Amino acid sequence: MSFIVRKSLRALFSIVFIVTAIFLLMRLAGDPALAILGPDDFPPAVLADFRALWGLDQPVWRQYLDYLANAATGHFGRSFVDNRPALTVVLERLPGTLFLMATALIITLLIGVPAGIIAALKRNHPWDVAVSGAAVIFQATPNFVLGIGLVLVFSVWLRLLPSAGTESWQHVVLPAITFGASNAAIFARFVRATLLDVLRQPYMLAAAARGLSPRILLLRHALPNAGLPLLTILGFSLGGMVAGSIIVETIFAWPGVGRLTATSVGFRDLAVIQVVALFTMTAMVLTNLAVDLLYTVLDPRIRLSGGPR
Amino acid sequence: MPDPILSLRDIEKSFDVRSGHRLRSGADTRQRVLKGVSFDLAAGCCLALVGESGSGKSTLARIIAGLIRPDRGDVVFDGHRHSDRRDRQARLRLHKTIQLIQQDTRGALDPRMRVGDQICEAMAIHRIGTRAWRRTRCAGLMARVGLDPSLAVRHPGSLSGGQRQRVLVARAMSLAPRLLVCDEPTSALDVENKGMFLDLIQTLQREGGLTVVLVTHDLRVAVRLADRIAVLHQGSIVESGATLPVLRHSTDPRTRALTAHLRSGFPSSDPVPASLGQAS
C-alpha cells in the first residue's frame, strides 16, 4: 500500500511541477494581447483593456494563485480565442485524439510485436534482416516526412484514401499509420532484443529438456518474461504519441487535441494550453503509475522486493 | 560391461565462432568442439565427464540430453537412436527418459513461475496424472529432496541456492527419468549444499537404479559419485575407465596434468588426494 501512496504522491508532485512550469513559461514567452490582437492593428488602450479583462495586468504570482484557486474548483479559465471554457474546448477535441491514438496503438501492437517475435525466432535469417531493416528505416523517418509521403502516394497519386477530415473510417487510416509506424518499429526492435535475451536464458534450455514444444516454450516462458520490459516502453511511447499528435493532426487536419495545441500556442491561448498540459501530464503520470502497478502484479520479483524504486 | 543403456559413437560437433550457430559452410570460422567422441555406459552407473574449460563437456551433455544434434555420429539410449526420434511423440519420449540438471540454479528456473508449477509443468506436458495427482506428487518429490512442500508456492528468487538446486532435482525426477545428465551441478553451491546434493544423487541412484552422466571439473565430486570417468581434452576423450584406477595410474600426460592441478587445490585433510595417491 505504501508503494501506491508513494507513487501517487510523486505523480501529483510531477503534475503540479509541470503545470507550474508551463504557466510561467507561457507568460514569459510574450504578451498574449500582442499575439492575439496584433501590435499594429489596435491602439494601446484596447490592448490594455484586453489585459485587464483577462487579468494579464496582474503580477504573475497573483495570476498563478488565482489559477490554482480556480483550478481547485474545476474552473480552468476561458479561451482567449472564442471565449468558451478552456476545459470544454479541450474536451470537445479529446475523443478525436484518443480514437487516433488507440488506432495507432493497435497498429503498433499488431505489427510491432509479431514482427519482433518473428525477427527473434528467425535470427540471422532473411526475415530477421527484413524486419530489422524496415524497423530502422521507419524509426528514423520523421512523422511529418512519412505523413506527407503517405498523402502523396495514397491520396494524390493512387487516390485511394482521403488526406484530411474525419468523415469515414478511411480518414483515420493514413494518420494512424503515420502515428503507429515509428512506434511499431521501436516495438519490433525492442521485442526482438528482449526475446533474444530471454531465449538465451538457461530456463529456456531446461524447459526444452523437459519436452516442451517450441510453441509452448514461446507462449508460457519466453513471451511472459520478454513482455515485462515491454510495459515500460509502452509507457514511454505515450509521451511520444502526445508529441507526435501535434504534427500528425496538423498534417491530416485531424480535429484533435494535438492540432488544438498547435493553434493555441500560436495564439497564446493560455487557458487552453494549460488545460492541454494538465491533461497530457495527468495521462502520462497515470500511465506510468499503471505500468508500475502492473509490474508488481505481473512480476513476482518486484512484488517480493516491495515494488520498483 | 553389461549391455550399455547409453552409447555414443563418433560424435562430432562444430560451432560457428562468430554467432554460436552451427556452421553450414565455410571453414575459416569453424571451431570443432567435439572430435569423434565414443563411449558406452551401463544402466545404473555414473559416468563423470571431466576436463578443463572449453574441452566440450557441456556440449556433449546437451547432445546426450537431445538438446542439440551432432554434426556426425549418433547417441543410442535404451536401444533408440536420437537421430531416429524425428516425430513429436518420439522426442517427448526422449525428454521423458533423459533429464538435465544445469549449473546455474537461478537461471535454470523461470523467475515468474512458482516452483511447484515448474515441477508440475513437465508432468502436465507429458500428460502424467490429473492436476490433483500432480500436486500430490510435487509435494512428495519436494519432501524427497529435502524441501518443505509449502515452498511450492514460492518463486525461485525467494529460495536459497541450495533450495533451488533441490527444486531442479525434484523437477528432473518428476518424470521418473532413467538417465540424469548433470552439468556442473555443484559448482555454484557451498560445501554443505554440495555434500547434501551428492548424497541426494547417490540415494536416487541407489534406490531408483538411475544412470547418471556427471559433467564436472571438480575431481572430488567425480571421485565421490562416479563409477567411471572420461577425461575430455580439446573435444576428444583422451582416457576413460573406472574412476580411481584412471586417476591413480594414468599414463596420459593430459590426465596427469588435470589430476595434479586438481590435487593442488585440496586441503591436506581431504580424503580425495589420499585416494588418488601422490602426484609425481
Coordinates of C-alpha atoms in Angstrom, one line a residue:
Chain A
M1 CA 0.0 0.0 0.0
S2 CA 2.8 2.4 0.9
F3 CA 4.2 1.7 -2.6
I4 CA 0.9 3.0 -4.2
V5 CA 0.8 6.0 -1.9
R6 CA 4.5 6.9 -2.6
K7 CA 3.9 6.6 -6.4
S8 CA 0.7 8.6 -6.2
L9 CA 2.4 11.4 -4.3
R10 CA 5.2 11.5 -6.7
A11 CA 2.7 11.6 -9.6
L12 CA 0.8 14.5 -8.0
F13 CA 4.1 16.4 -7.5
S14 CA 5.1 15.9 -11.1
I15 CA 1.7 17.2 -12.4
V16 CA 1.9 20.4 -10.2
F17 CA 5.5 21.0 -11.2
I18 CA 4.9 20.7 -14.9
V19 CA 1.7 22.8 -14.8
T20 CA 3.5 25.5 -12.9
A21 CA 6.5 25.4 -15.3
I22 CA 4.2 25.8 -18.3
F23 CA 2.2 28.5 -16.6
L24 CA 5.4 30.5 -16.0
L25 CA 6.9 29.8 -19.4
M26 CA 3.8 30.8 -21.4
R27 CA 3.7 34.2 -19.6
L28 CA 7.4 34.8 -20.0
A29 CA 7.3 33.8 -23.7
G30 CA 5.4 37.0 -24.8
D31 CA 2.3 39.2 -24.3
P32 CA -0.8 37.3 -25.3
A33 CA -2.6 40.6 -26.1
L34 CA 0.0 41.3 -28.8
A35 CA -0.1 37.8 -30.1
I36 CA -3.9 37.7 -30.4
L37 CA -4.8 41.3 -31.3
G38 CA -1.5 42.3 -33.1
P39 CA 0.6 45.3 -32.1
D40 CA -0.2 47.3 -35.2
D41 CA -4.0 46.7 -35.5
F42 CA -5.2 48.0 -32.2
P43 CA -4.4 51.1 -30.1
P44 CA -2.6 50.7 -26.7
A45 CA -5.8 51.4 -24.8
V46 CA -7.5 48.4 -26.4
L47 CA -4.6 46.2 -25.6
A48 CA -4.7 47.5 -22.0
D49 CA -8.4 46.7 -21.8
F50 CA -7.7 43.2 -23.1
R51 CA -5.1 42.6 -20.5
A52 CA -7.3 43.9 -17.8
L53 CA -10.2 41.8 -19.0
W54 CA -8.2 38.6 -18.8
G55 CA -6.2 39.5 -15.7
L56 CA -3.0 39.7 -17.6
D57 CA -2.2 43.1 -16.0
Q58 CA -1.8 41.4 -12.6
P59 CA 1.7 40.2 -11.3
V60 CA 2.5 36.7 -12.5
W61 CA 2.4 35.3 -8.9
R62 CA -1.1 36.7 -8.4
Q63 CA -2.2 35.2 -11.7
Y64 CA -0.7 31.9 -10.6
L65 CA -2.5 31.9 -7.2
D66 CA -5.8 32.8 -9.0
Y67 CA -5.2 30.0 -11.4
L68 CA -4.7 27.5 -8.6
A69 CA -7.7 28.7 -6.7
N70 CA -9.9 28.4 -9.7
A71 CA -8.5 25.0 -10.8
A72 CA -9.2 23.6 -7.3
T73 CA -12.9 24.4 -8.0
G74 CA -12.8 22.9 -11.5
H75 CA -12.5 26.2 -13.4
F76 CA -9.6 26.3 -15.7
G77 CA -10.3 29.7 -17.3
R78 CA -11.7 30.7 -20.7
S79 CA -10.2 30.5 -24.2
F80 CA -9.0 33.9 -25.4
V81 CA -9.9 33.0 -28.9
D82 CA -13.6 32.0 -28.6
N83 CA -14.4 33.0 -25.0
R84 CA -15.6 29.5 -24.1
P85 CA -14.4 27.5 -21.0
A86 CA -11.0 26.1 -21.9
L87 CA -12.0 22.7 -20.4
T88 CA -14.9 22.5 -22.8
V89 CA -12.7 23.4 -25.8
V90 CA -10.2 20.6 -24.9
L91 CA -12.9 18.0 -24.0
E92 CA -14.5 18.6 -27.4
R93 CA -11.3 17.6 -29.1
L94 CA -10.2 14.8 -26.8
P95 CA -12.3 11.9 -28.3
G96 CA -10.7 12.5 -31.8
T97 CA -7.2 12.3 -30.4
L98 CA -8.0 9.3 -28.2
F99 CA -9.5 7.5 -31.1
L100 CA -6.5 8.2 -33.3
M101 CA -4.0 7.2 -30.6
A102 CA -6.0 4.0 -29.8
T103 CA -6.0 3.1 -33.6
A104 CA -2.3 3.9 -33.8
L105 CA -1.6 1.8 -30.6
I106 CA -3.5 -1.2 -32.1
I107 CA -1.3 -0.8 -35.3
T108 CA 1.8 -0.6 -33.2
L109 CA 1.0 -3.8 -31.2
L110 CA -0.4 -5.8 -34.2
I111 CA 2.6 -5.0 -36.3
G112 CA 5.5 -4.3 -33.9
V113 CA 5.1 -7.3 -31.5
P114 CA 4.7 -10.1 -34.1
A115 CA 7.5 -8.6 -36.3
G116 CA 9.8 -8.5 -33.3
I117 CA 8.9 -12.1 -32.4
I118 CA 9.5 -13.3 -36.0
A119 CA 12.8 -11.5 -36.1
A120 CA 14.0 -13.1 -32.8
L121 CA 12.8 -16.6 -33.7
K122 CA 14.4 -16.3 -37.2
R123 CA 17.6 -14.7 -36.1
N124 CA 20.1 -14.0 -38.9
H125 CA 17.5 -15.3 -41.4
P126 CA 16.3 -13.1 -44.2
W127 CA 13.1 -12.5 -42.2
D128 CA 15.2 -11.0 -39.4
V129 CA 17.2 -8.9 -41.8
A130 CA 13.9 -7.6 -43.5
V131 CA 12.2 -6.8 -40.2
S132 CA 15.3 -5.2 -38.6
G133 CA 16.0 -3.2 -41.7
A134 CA 12.4 -1.9 -42.0
A135 CA 12.3 -1.1 -38.3
V136 CA 15.4 1.1 -38.6
I137 CA 14.0 2.9 -41.6
F138 CA 10.6 3.6 -40.0
Q139 CA 12.1 4.5 -36.7
A140 CA 14.5 7.0 -38.4
T141 CA 11.8 8.6 -40.6
P142 CA 10.2 11.7 -39.0
N143 CA 6.4 11.7 -38.7
F144 CA 6.0 14.6 -41.0
V145 CA 8.0 13.0 -43.8
L146 CA 6.1 9.8 -43.5
G147 CA 2.8 11.6 -43.3
I148 CA 3.5 13.7 -46.4
G149 CA 4.8 10.7 -48.2
L150 CA 1.7 8.7 -47.5
V151 CA -0.5 11.6 -48.6
L152 CA 1.4 11.9 -51.8
V153 CA 1.2 8.2 -52.6
F154 CA -2.2 7.2 -51.4
S155 CA -4.2 10.4 -51.7
V156 CA -2.6 12.3 -54.6
W157 CA -1.2 9.5 -56.9
L158 CA -3.4 6.5 -56.2
R159 CA -6.4 8.4 -54.9
L160 CA -7.3 5.5 -52.6
L161 CA -7.5 7.3 -49.2
P162 CA -8.5 10.8 -48.1
S163 CA -5.8 13.1 -46.9
A164 CA -7.8 15.2 -44.4
G165 CA -11.0 15.1 -42.4
T166 CA -12.9 12.7 -40.2
E167 CA -16.0 11.7 -42.2
S168 CA -15.4 8.0 -42.6
W169 CA -13.2 5.1 -41.3
Q170 CA -10.9 5.7 -44.3
H171 CA -9.9 9.1 -42.9
V172 CA -8.2 7.5 -40.0
V173 CA -6.0 5.1 -42.0
L174 CA -3.2 7.5 -43.0
P175 CA -2.9 9.4 -39.8
A176 CA -3.0 6.2 -37.7
I177 CA -0.3 4.6 -39.9
T178 CA 1.8 7.8 -39.7
F179 CA 1.3 7.7 -35.9
G180 CA 1.9 4.0 -35.5
A181 CA 4.7 3.2 -37.9
S182 CA 7.6 4.6 -35.9
N183 CA 6.2 3.1 -32.6
A184 CA 5.8 -0.2 -34.3
A185 CA 9.4 0.0 -35.4
I186 CA 10.5 0.7 -31.9
F187 CA 8.4 -2.1 -30.5
A188 CA 9.7 -4.6 -33.2
R189 CA 13.3 -3.8 -32.3
F190 CA 12.6 -3.9 -28.5
V191 CA 10.7 -7.2 -28.7
R192 CA 13.4 -8.8 -30.8
A193 CA 16.2 -7.7 -28.4
T194 CA 14.3 -8.8 -25.2
L195 CA 13.1 -12.0 -26.7
L196 CA 16.6 -13.0 -27.8
D197 CA 17.8 -12.3 -24.3
V198 CA 15.1 -14.5 -22.8
L199 CA 15.7 -17.3 -25.4
R200 CA 19.3 -17.4 -24.2
Q201 CA 18.3 -18.0 -20.5
P202 CA 19.1 -21.4 -19.0
Y203 CA 15.4 -21.9 -18.0
M204 CA 14.5 -22.0 -21.7
L205 CA 17.1 -24.8 -22.3
A206 CA 15.7 -26.5 -19.2
A207 CA 12.2 -26.3 -20.5
A208 CA 13.2 -27.7 -23.9
A209 CA 14.9 -30.6 -22.0
R210 CA 11.6 -31.4 -20.3
G211 CA 10.0 -31.8 -23.7
L212 CA 8.0 -28.6 -24.1
S213 CA 7.2 -27.8 -27.7
P214 CA 8.6 -24.7 -29.3
R215 CA 5.1 -23.1 -29.2
I216 CA 4.6 -23.8 -25.5
L217 CA 8.1 -22.6 -24.8
L218 CA 7.3 -19.3 -26.5
L219 CA 3.9 -18.8 -25.0
R220 CA 4.5 -20.0 -21.5
H221 CA 8.1 -19.0 -20.8
A222 CA 9.6 -16.7 -23.4
L223 CA 6.8 -14.1 -24.1
P224 CA 5.7 -13.6 -20.5
N225 CA 9.3 -12.9 -19.5
A226 CA 10.1 -10.8 -22.6
G227 CA 6.7 -8.9 -22.2
L228 CA 7.5 -7.3 -18.9
P229 CA 10.0 -4.8 -20.3
L230 CA 7.5 -4.0 -23.0
L231 CA 5.3 -2.4 -20.4
T232 CA 8.0 0.2 -19.7
I233 CA 8.3 1.1 -23.4
L234 CA 4.5 1.2 -23.7
G235 CA 4.5 3.9 -21.0
F236 CA 7.3 5.9 -22.7
S237 CA 5.6 5.6 -26.1
L238 CA 2.6 7.5 -24.8
G239 CA 4.8 10.6 -24.4
G240 CA 6.0 10.2 -28.0
M241 CA 2.4 9.9 -29.2
V242 CA 1.3 13.1 -27.4
A243 CA 4.2 15.0 -29.0
G244 CA 3.5 13.3 -32.4
S245 CA -0.2 14.1 -32.3
I246 CA 0.6 17.8 -32.8
I247 CA 2.4 17.0 -36.1
V248 CA 0.1 14.2 -37.4
E249 CA -3.1 16.1 -36.6
T250 CA -1.8 19.2 -38.3
I251 CA -0.8 17.3 -41.4
F252 CA -4.1 15.5 -41.8
A253 CA -6.3 18.3 -40.4
W254 CA -7.5 16.0 -37.7
P255 CA -9.6 17.9 -35.2
G256 CA -7.9 16.6 -32.1
V257 CA -6.0 18.0 -29.1
G258 CA -2.7 18.0 -31.0
R259 CA -4.0 20.4 -33.6
L260 CA -5.7 22.5 -30.9
T261 CA -2.3 22.7 -29.1
A262 CA -0.6 23.9 -32.3
T263 CA -3.2 26.7 -32.9
S264 CA -3.4 27.6 -29.2
V265 CA 0.4 28.1 -28.9
G266 CA 0.2 30.3 -32.0
F267 CA -2.5 32.5 -30.4
R268 CA -1.0 32.3 -26.9
D269 CA -4.3 30.9 -25.7
L270 CA -3.0 30.4 -22.2
A271 CA -6.0 28.8 -20.6
V272 CA -6.3 26.1 -23.4
I273 CA -2.6 25.4 -23.4
Q274 CA -2.7 24.9 -19.6
V275 CA -5.6 22.5 -19.8
V276 CA -3.9 20.5 -22.5
A277 CA -0.7 20.4 -20.5
L278 CA -2.6 19.3 -17.4
F279 CA -4.4 16.6 -19.4
T280 CA -1.2 15.4 -21.0
M281 CA 0.8 15.3 -17.8
T282 CA -2.0 13.6 -15.9
A283 CA -2.3 11.0 -18.7
M284 CA 1.4 10.3 -18.7
V285 CA 1.8 10.2 -15.0
L286 CA -1.3 7.9 -14.7
T287 CA 0.1 5.6 -17.4
N288 CA 3.5 5.4 -15.7
L289 CA 1.7 4.7 -12.4
A290 CA -0.4 2.0 -14.1
V291 CA 2.8 0.5 -15.6
D292 CA 4.5 0.4 -12.2
L293 CA 1.4 -1.2 -10.6
L294 CA 1.1 -3.7 -13.5
Y295 CA 4.8 -4.6 -12.9
T296 CA 4.1 -5.5 -9.3
V297 CA 1.2 -7.7 -10.4
L298 CA 2.9 -9.4 -13.3
D299 CA 6.5 -9.7 -11.9
P300 CA 6.8 -11.6 -8.7
R301 CA 10.4 -10.4 -8.2
I302 CA 9.2 -6.8 -7.9
R303 CA 6.3 -7.8 -5.7
L304 CA 8.7 -9.6 -3.4
S305 CA 11.1 -6.6 -3.2
G306 CA 8.3 -4.2 -2.3
G307 CA 7.9 -2.5 -5.7
P308 CA 10.2 -0.8 -8.1
R309 CA 12.2 2.1 -6.7
Chain B
M1 CA 30.5 -54.5 -19.1
P2 CA 26.8 -55.4 -19.1
D3 CA 24.7 -54.2 -22.0
P4 CA 25.1 -50.4 -22.2
I5 CA 22.0 -48.3 -21.8
L6 CA 23.8 -45.3 -23.4
S7 CA 26.2 -45.5 -26.3
L8 CA 27.9 -42.6 -28.1
R9 CA 29.5 -43.3 -31.5
D10 CA 31.9 -40.9 -33.2
I11 CA 30.2 -37.7 -32.0
E12 CA 31.4 -34.6 -33.9
K13 CA 30.2 -31.1 -33.3
S14 CA 31.4 -27.7 -34.7
F15 CA 30.1 -24.2 -34.0
D16 CA 30.4 -21.0 -35.9
V17 CA 32.7 -19.0 -33.6
R18 CA 31.1 -15.7 -34.7
S19 CA 27.5 -16.3 -33.9
G20 CA 27.3 -19.6 -32.0
H21 CA 25.2 -21.1 -34.7
R22 CA 26.1 -24.5 -36.2
L23 CA 28.3 -23.9 -39.2
R24 CA 26.7 -24.7 -42.5
S25 CA 29.5 -23.6 -44.8
G26 CA 32.9 -22.0 -44.8
A27 CA 36.0 -23.2 -42.9
D28 CA 37.6 -20.1 -41.5
T29 CA 35.2 -19.5 -38.6
R30 CA 34.6 -23.2 -37.7
Q31 CA 35.5 -24.5 -34.3
R32 CA 35.4 -28.2 -33.7
V33 CA 34.1 -28.7 -30.2
L34 CA 33.8 -32.5 -30.2
K35 CA 36.0 -34.8 -32.3
G36 CA 34.8 -38.3 -32.6
V37 CA 33.7 -38.9 -29.0
S38 CA 32.6 -42.5 -28.3
F39 CA 31.7 -44.4 -25.1
D40 CA 29.3 -46.8 -23.5
L41 CA 27.6 -46.6 -20.2
A42 CA 25.8 -49.4 -18.3
A43 CA 22.5 -48.9 -16.6
G44 CA 22.7 -47.7 -13.0
C45 CA 26.3 -46.4 -13.4
C46 CA 27.5 -42.9 -13.0
L47 CA 30.0 -41.5 -15.6
A48 CA 32.0 -38.4 -14.8
L49 CA 33.0 -36.3 -17.8
V50 CA 36.0 -34.2 -16.6
G51 CA 38.2 -31.8 -18.4
E52 CA 39.3 -28.2 -18.4
S53 CA 37.1 -25.4 -19.5
G54 CA 36.4 -25.5 -23.2
S55 CA 37.0 -29.2 -23.6
G56 CA 33.5 -29.8 -24.8
K57 CA 31.9 -31.3 -21.7
S58 CA 28.7 -29.2 -21.7
T59 CA 28.2 -29.6 -25.4
L60 CA 28.5 -33.3 -25.0
A61 CA 26.0 -33.2 -22.1
R62 CA 23.5 -31.3 -24.3
I63 CA 23.9 -33.8 -27.1
I64 CA 23.2 -36.7 -24.7
A65 CA 20.1 -34.8 -23.4
G66 CA 18.9 -34.5 -27.0
L67 CA 19.0 -30.7 -27.0
I68 CA 21.4 -30.2 -29.8
R69 CA 22.2 -32.5 -32.7
P70 CA 25.7 -33.7 -33.5
D71 CA 27.1 -33.0 -37.0
R72 CA 28.2 -36.6 -37.2
G73 CA 27.8 -39.8 -35.1
D74 CA 24.8 -40.7 -33.0
V75 CA 23.6 -41.3 -29.5
V76 CA 21.8 -44.5 -28.7
F77 CA 19.8 -44.6 -25.5
D78 CA 17.9 -47.6 -24.4
G79 CA 18.0 -49.1 -27.9
H80 CA 16.7 -45.9 -29.6
R81 CA 18.9 -43.6 -31.7
H82 CA 18.4 -39.9 -31.0
S83 CA 18.6 -39.3 -34.8
D84 CA 15.6 -41.6 -35.3
R85 CA 13.4 -39.6 -32.9
R86 CA 12.0 -37.2 -35.5
D87 CA 8.3 -37.0 -34.7
R88 CA 6.9 -35.2 -31.7
Q89 CA 6.0 -38.3 -29.7
A90 CA 9.4 -39.8 -30.1
R91 CA 11.0 -36.5 -29.0
L92 CA 8.6 -36.5 -26.0
R93 CA 9.7 -40.0 -25.0
L94 CA 13.3 -38.9 -25.2
H95 CA 12.8 -35.9 -23.0
K96 CA 10.8 -38.0 -20.5
T97 CA 13.6 -40.6 -20.1
I98 CA 16.6 -38.2 -20.1
Q99 CA 16.6 -35.2 -17.8
L100 CA 19.1 -32.4 -17.5
I101 CA 20.2 -30.5 -14.3
Q102 CA 22.1 -27.3 -15.0
Q103 CA 24.8 -25.4 -13.3
D104 CA 23.0 -22.1 -12.9
T105 CA 20.4 -22.7 -10.2
R106 CA 18.9 -19.2 -10.5
G107 CA 18.9 -19.1 -14.3
A108 CA 17.5 -22.7 -14.7
L109 CA 14.2 -21.8 -13.1
D110 CA 11.7 -19.4 -14.7
P111 CA 11.7 -16.4 -12.4
R112 CA 8.0 -15.7 -13.0
M113 CA 6.7 -19.2 -12.1
R114 CA 6.1 -20.7 -8.7
V115 CA 8.5 -23.6 -8.1
G116 CA 5.5 -26.0 -7.6
D117 CA 4.2 -25.1 -11.0
Q118 CA 7.6 -25.7 -12.6
I119 CA 7.8 -29.1 -11.0
C120 CA 4.3 -30.0 -12.2
E121 CA 4.7 -28.5 -15.7
A122 CA 6.7 -31.3 -17.1
M123 CA 4.2 -33.9 -15.8
A124 CA 1.4 -31.9 -17.4
I125 CA 3.2 -31.7 -20.8
H126 CA 3.7 -35.5 -20.7
R127 CA 0.1 -35.9 -19.6
I128 CA 1.0 -37.7 -16.4
G129 CA -1.8 -37.9 -13.9
T130 CA -4.5 -35.5 -13.0
R131 CA -3.9 -32.0 -11.8
A132 CA -4.6 -33.0 -8.2
W133 CA -2.3 -36.1 -8.5
R134 CA 0.5 -33.9 -9.9
R135 CA 0.2 -31.6 -6.9
T136 CA 0.4 -34.5 -4.5
R137 CA 3.4 -35.9 -6.4
C138 CA 5.0 -32.5 -6.4
A139 CA 4.7 -32.4 -2.6
G140 CA 6.2 -35.9 -2.4
L141 CA 9.1 -35.0 -4.6
M142 CA 9.9 -31.9 -2.7
A143 CA 9.9 -33.8 0.5
R144 CA 12.1 -36.5 -1.0
V145 CA 14.7 -34.0 -2.0
G146 CA 14.6 -32.4 1.5
L147 CA 12.4 -29.4 0.7
D148 CA 9.4 -28.3 2.7
P149 CA 6.4 -28.8 0.4
S150 CA 5.0 -25.5 1.5
L151 CA 7.8 -23.8 -0.6
A152 CA 5.9 -24.9 -3.7
V153 CA 4.1 -21.6 -3.8
R154 CA 7.3 -19.5 -3.6
H155 CA 9.1 -18.1 -6.6
P156 CA 12.7 -19.1 -7.3
G157 CA 14.1 -15.7 -6.3
S158 CA 13.0 -16.2 -2.7
L159 CA 14.8 -19.5 -2.4
S160 CA 18.5 -20.1 -1.5
G161 CA 20.9 -21.6 -4.0
G162 CA 20.8 -25.0 -2.2
Q163 CA 17.0 -25.0 -2.2
R164 CA 16.9 -24.1 -5.9
Q165 CA 19.2 -27.0 -6.7
R166 CA 16.9 -29.3 -4.9
V167 CA 14.0 -27.9 -6.9
L168 CA 15.9 -28.7 -10.0
V169 CA 16.4 -32.3 -8.8
A170 CA 12.7 -32.6 -7.9
R171 CA 11.7 -31.2 -11.3
A172 CA 14.0 -33.6 -13.1
M173 CA 12.8 -36.5 -11.1
S174 CA 9.1 -35.6 -11.7
L175 CA 9.3 -37.5 -15.0
A176 CA 11.0 -40.5 -13.4
P177 CA 13.8 -40.4 -15.9
R178 CA 16.2 -43.3 -16.5
L179 CA 19.2 -41.0 -17.3
L180 CA 20.1 -37.9 -15.4
V181 CA 22.6 -35.5 -17.1
C182 CA 24.1 -33.1 -14.5
D183 CA 26.1 -30.2 -16.0
E184 CA 28.4 -28.8 -13.3
P185 CA 25.6 -29.3 -10.7
T186 CA 27.7 -28.3 -7.7
S187 CA 29.9 -25.5 -8.9
A188 CA 27.6 -22.8 -7.6
L189 CA 26.9 -24.5 -4.2
D190 CA 28.7 -24.0 -0.9
V191 CA 30.4 -27.0 0.8
E192 CA 27.3 -28.0 2.9
N193 CA 24.8 -27.9 0.0
K194 CA 27.3 -29.6 -2.3
G195 CA 27.5 -32.5 0.2
M196 CA 23.7 -32.7 0.5
F197 CA 23.3 -32.7 -3.3
L198 CA 25.8 -35.5 -3.8
D199 CA 24.1 -37.5 -1.0
L200 CA 20.8 -37.0 -2.8
I201 CA 22.0 -38.1 -6.2
Q202 CA 23.6 -41.2 -4.6
T203 CA 20.4 -42.0 -2.9
L204 CA 18.3 -41.6 -6.1
Q205 CA 20.8 -43.7 -7.9
R206 CA 20.8 -46.5 -5.3
E207 CA 17.1 -46.6 -4.8
G208 CA 15.9 -46.0 -8.4
G209 CA 18.7 -47.5 -10.5
L210 CA 19.2 -44.1 -12.1
T211 CA 22.0 -43.8 -14.6
V212 CA 23.9 -40.5 -14.3
V213 CA 26.2 -38.6 -16.6
L214 CA 28.0 -36.0 -14.5
V215 CA 29.9 -33.1 -16.1
T216 CA 32.3 -31.6 -13.6
H217 CA 35.7 -30.0 -13.3
D218 CA 35.7 -30.9 -9.6
L219 CA 37.6 -34.1 -9.1
R220 CA 36.3 -34.6 -5.6
V221 CA 32.7 -34.8 -7.0
A222 CA 33.8 -37.2 -9.6
V223 CA 35.5 -39.5 -7.1
R224 CA 32.6 -39.3 -4.8
L225 CA 29.9 -40.2 -7.3
A226 CA 31.2 -41.7 -10.4
D227 CA 31.9 -45.4 -11.1
R228 CA 33.6 -44.4 -14.4
I229 CA 35.3 -41.4 -15.7
A230 CA 36.1 -40.0 -19.1
V231 CA 38.7 -37.3 -19.5
L232 CA 38.0 -34.8 -22.3
H233 CA 40.7 -32.7 -23.8
Q234 CA 40.0 -30.4 -26.7
G235 CA 36.9 -32.3 -27.8
S236 CA 38.3 -35.8 -27.6
I237 CA 38.3 -38.4 -24.8
V238 CA 41.9 -39.0 -24.0
E239 CA 41.3 -41.5 -21.3
S240 CA 38.4 -43.4 -19.7
G241 CA 37.7 -46.3 -17.4
A242 CA 36.9 -47.0 -13.7
T243 CA 37.3 -43.7 -11.8
L244 CA 40.0 -44.4 -9.2
P245 CA 42.3 -46.6 -11.4
V246 CA 42.2 -44.0 -14.2
L247 CA 43.1 -41.2 -11.8
R248 CA 45.7 -43.2 -9.9
H249 CA 47.5 -44.9 -12.7
S250 CA 47.0 -42.6 -15.6
T251 CA 49.9 -42.5 -18.1
D252 CA 48.3 -39.9 -20.2
P253 CA 50.1 -36.6 -19.6
R254 CA 46.9 -34.6 -20.0
T255 CA 45.1 -36.6 -17.4
R256 CA 48.1 -36.4 -15.0
A257 CA 48.2 -32.6 -15.5
L258 CA 44.5 -32.4 -14.7
T259 CA 44.7 -34.5 -11.6
A260 CA 47.9 -32.8 -10.4
H261 CA 46.2 -29.4 -10.9
L262 CA 43.1 -30.5 -9.0
R263 CA 45.1 -32.2 -6.2
S264 CA 47.0 -29.0 -5.6
G265 CA 43.7 -27.3 -4.7
F266 CA 42.8 -29.8 -1.9
P267 CA 43.3 -29.2 1.8
S268 CA 45.7 -31.6 3.5
S269 CA 42.8 -33.2 5.4
D270 CA 40.8 -34.0 2.3
P271 CA 40.4 -37.8 1.8
V272 CA 40.3 -37.5 -2.0
P273 CA 44.0 -36.8 -2.7
A274 CA 44.8 -39.8 -0.5
S275 CA 42.5 -42.0 -2.5
L276 CA 44.3 -40.8 -5.7
G277 CA 47.8 -41.3 -4.4
Q278 CA 50.5 -38.8 -4.5
A279 CA 51.2 -36.8 -7.6
S280 CA 54.5 -37.4 -9.2

